[in-house]
Amino acid sequence: MGIFTKDIKSMEDLLIHGLQDIYYAEQQIVKSLPKMIDKATNRNLVVGLKAHLEETNRQVQRLQKVFEKLGKEASGAQCPAIDGIIKEADEIAGEIEDKAVLDAAIVACAQAVEHYEICRYGTLIAWAEELGHDEIVRFLTTNLNEEKAANTKLNTVALRKGVNAKASTAA
Ligand SMILES: [Fe+2]
Ligand SMILES: [Fe+2]
């Protein structure tokens, strides 16, 4: 974004900026998920995060197609919100010694990422719908549904696959 000029003039510009923001965010998530996977211990958590890393790679490709459809080059705009969520995850993980407590923290950090993505995709879909970009709506909805499913899986891992229960017994 320009410092001296206001670059976002139309809702179309706003949509493009939002797409650049989520494109950057997805790329940062691709970089940070392997670190979370390395630190996680619970098997279900590790498997879930690995599967979502693969999904996230496909989401990046889907976003590239969205830019293509709009006749724009795929490019990211730095997103301080996702940088902050990832930074906080790194910081908290660095403070935790117990592996079970660390798993509970990793679930929480991953869910913060998913909720952020769900919020952004929801908005982008609404804007794309309003602007009549039906094909783009379909790509973005696929990504949104994957984020929602990832969030639900994280709930299951925390509540029913023993992550929170095991963490609660750590001294
Ligand atoms: Fe994503
Ligand atoms: Fe995600």
Coordinates of C-alpha atoms and ligand atoms in Angstrom, one line a residue:
M1 CA 0.0 0.0 0.0
G2 CA 1.2 3.5 -0.8
I3 CA 2.1 5.8 2.0
F4 CA 1.1 9.0 0.1
T5 CA -1.7 7.7 -2.0
K6 CA -4.8 5.8 -1.0
D7 CA -4.5 2.7 -3.3
I8 CA -7.8 1.0 -2.4
K9 CA -10.5 2.9 -4.3
S10 CA -13.2 0.3 -5.1
M11 CA -14.6 -2.8 -3.5
E12 CA -12.8 -4.7 -6.2
D13 CA -9.5 -3.2 -4.9
L14 CA -10.5 -4.2 -1.4
L15 CA -11.2 -7.8 -2.5
I16 CA -7.7 -7.9 -4.2
H17 CA -6.0 -6.5 -1.1
G18 CA -7.9 -9.1 1.0
L19 CA -6.8 -11.9 -1.3
Q20 CA -3.1 -10.7 -1.1
D21 CA -3.4 -10.7 2.7
I22 CA -4.7 -14.3 2.9
Y23 CA -2.2 -15.4 0.2
Y24 CA 0.6 -14.0 2.4
A25 CA -1.1 -15.6 5.5
E26 CA -1.3 -19.1 3.9
Q27 CA 2.3 -18.9 2.9
Q28 CA 3.4 -18.1 6.5
I29 CA 1.2 -20.9 7.7
V30 CA 3.0 -23.3 5.3
K31 CA 6.3 -22.2 6.9
S32 CA 5.1 -22.4 10.5
L33 CA 3.1 -25.7 10.5
P34 CA 6.3 -27.9 10.2
K35 CA 7.6 -26.3 13.4
M36 CA 4.3 -27.0 15.2
I37 CA 4.4 -30.6 13.9
D38 CA 8.0 -31.1 15.2
K39 CA 7.0 -29.9 18.7
A40 CA 3.7 -31.9 18.9
T41 CA 3.7 -35.3 20.7
N42 CA 0.0 -36.6 20.5
R43 CA -0.3 -38.8 17.5
N44 CA -3.7 -37.6 16.5
L45 CA -2.4 -34.0 16.7
V46 CA 0.6 -34.7 14.6
V47 CA -1.4 -36.6 11.9
G48 CA -4.0 -33.8 11.9
L49 CA -1.4 -31.0 11.5
K50 CA 0.4 -32.9 8.7
A51 CA -2.8 -33.4 6.8
H52 CA -3.7 -29.7 7.2
L53 CA -0.2 -28.7 6.0
E54 CA -0.9 -30.6 2.7
E55 CA -4.3 -29.0 2.5
T56 CA -2.7 -25.6 3.1
N57 CA -0.3 -26.1 0.2
R58 CA -3.3 -26.8 -2.0
Q59 CA -5.1 -23.7 -0.7
V60 CA -2.1 -21.6 -1.8
Q61 CA -2.5 -23.1 -5.3
R62 CA -6.2 -22.4 -5.2
L63 CA -5.5 -18.8 -4.4
Q64 CA -3.1 -18.6 -7.3
K65 CA -6.0 -19.7 -9.5
V66 CA -8.2 -17.0 -8.0
F67 CA -5.6 -14.3 -8.9
E68 CA -5.4 -15.8 -12.4
K69 CA -9.2 -15.6 -12.8
L70 CA -9.0 -11.9 -11.8
G71 CA -6.2 -11.3 -14.3
K72 CA -3.8 -10.4 -11.5
E73 CA -0.4 -11.8 -10.7
A74 CA -0.5 -13.7 -7.4
S75 CA 1.2 -11.6 -4.8
G76 CA 1.1 -11.3 -1.0
A77 CA 0.6 -8.3 1.2
Q78 CA 2.2 -8.5 4.6
C79 CA -0.4 -9.4 7.2
P80 CA 0.7 -8.3 10.7
A81 CA -2.3 -10.2 12.1
I82 CA -1.1 -13.6 11.1
D83 CA 2.5 -12.6 11.9
G84 CA 1.3 -11.8 15.4
I85 CA -0.6 -15.1 15.9
I86 CA 2.5 -17.1 14.7
K87 CA 4.9 -15.1 16.8
E88 CA 2.8 -15.7 19.9
A89 CA 2.7 -19.4 19.1
D90 CA 6.5 -19.5 18.9
E91 CA 6.9 -17.5 22.1
I92 CA 4.5 -19.6 24.1
A93 CA 6.0 -22.9 22.8
G94 CA 9.4 -21.7 23.9
E95 CA 8.1 -21.2 27.5
I96 CA 6.7 -24.8 27.9
E97 CA 8.7 -27.7 29.1
D98 CA 6.0 -30.4 29.6
K99 CA 5.2 -32.2 26.3
A100 CA 1.5 -32.7 27.2
V101 CA 1.0 -29.0 28.2
L102 CA 2.8 -28.1 25.0
D103 CA 0.3 -30.1 23.0
A104 CA -2.6 -28.3 24.6
A105 CA -0.9 -25.0 23.7
I106 CA -0.2 -26.1 20.1
V107 CA -3.9 -26.9 19.6
A108 CA -4.9 -23.5 21.0
C109 CA -2.4 -21.7 18.6
A110 CA -3.5 -23.8 15.6
Q111 CA -7.1 -22.9 16.4
A112 CA -6.3 -19.2 16.6
V113 CA -4.9 -19.6 13.1
E114 CA -8.0 -21.4 11.8
H115 CA -10.4 -18.9 13.3
Y116 CA -8.4 -16.1 11.7
E117 CA -8.6 -17.8 8.3
I118 CA -12.3 -18.6 8.8
C119 CA -13.0 -14.9 9.5
R120 CA -11.0 -13.7 6.4
Y121 CA -12.4 -16.3 4.0
G122 CA -16.0 -15.5 5.2
T123 CA -15.5 -11.8 4.3
L124 CA -13.7 -12.5 1.0
I125 CA -16.6 -14.8 -0.1
A126 CA -19.2 -12.2 0.8
W127 CA -17.3 -9.5 -1.2
A128 CA -16.7 -11.8 -4.2
E129 CA -20.4 -12.8 -4.2
E130 CA -21.4 -9.2 -4.2
L131 CA -19.1 -8.4 -7.1
G132 CA -20.4 -11.4 -9.1
H133 CA -17.2 -13.4 -9.1
D134 CA -18.9 -16.8 -8.8
E135 CA -16.0 -19.0 -9.8
I136 CA -13.8 -17.3 -7.2
V137 CA -16.5 -17.8 -4.6
R138 CA -16.3 -21.6 -5.3
F139 CA -12.5 -21.6 -4.8
L140 CA -12.6 -19.6 -1.6
T141 CA -15.5 -21.7 -0.2
T142 CA -13.4 -24.9 -0.7
N143 CA -10.6 -23.2 1.4
L144 CA -13.1 -22.0 4.0
N145 CA -14.6 -25.5 4.4
E146 CA -11.1 -27.0 4.9
E147 CA -10.4 -24.4 7.6
K148 CA -13.7 -25.2 9.4
A149 CA -13.0 -28.9 9.2
A150 CA -9.4 -28.4 10.5
N151 CA -10.8 -26.4 13.5
T152 CA -13.4 -29.1 14.3
K153 CA -10.6 -31.7 14.1
L154 CA -8.5 -29.7 16.6
N155 CA -11.5 -29.6 18.9
T156 CA -11.8 -33.4 18.8
V157 CA -8.1 -33.8 19.4
A158 CA -8.2 -31.5 22.4
L159 CA -11.4 -32.8 23.9
R160 CA -11.8 -36.4 22.9
K161 CA -8.3 -37.6 21.9
G162 CA -6.7 -36.9 25.3
V163 CA -4.7 -33.7 24.7
N164 CA -6.4 -31.6 27.4
A165 CA -6.9 -34.5 29.7
K166 CA -3.2 -35.4 29.6
A167 CA -2.1 -31.8 29.9
S168 CA -4.3 -31.4 33.0
T169 CA -2.3 -34.1 34.9
A170 CA 1.1 -32.4 34.4
A171 CA 2.6 -31.0 37.6
Ligands
FE1 FE -5.5 -22.0 5.2
FE2 FE -5.9 -23.5 8.1

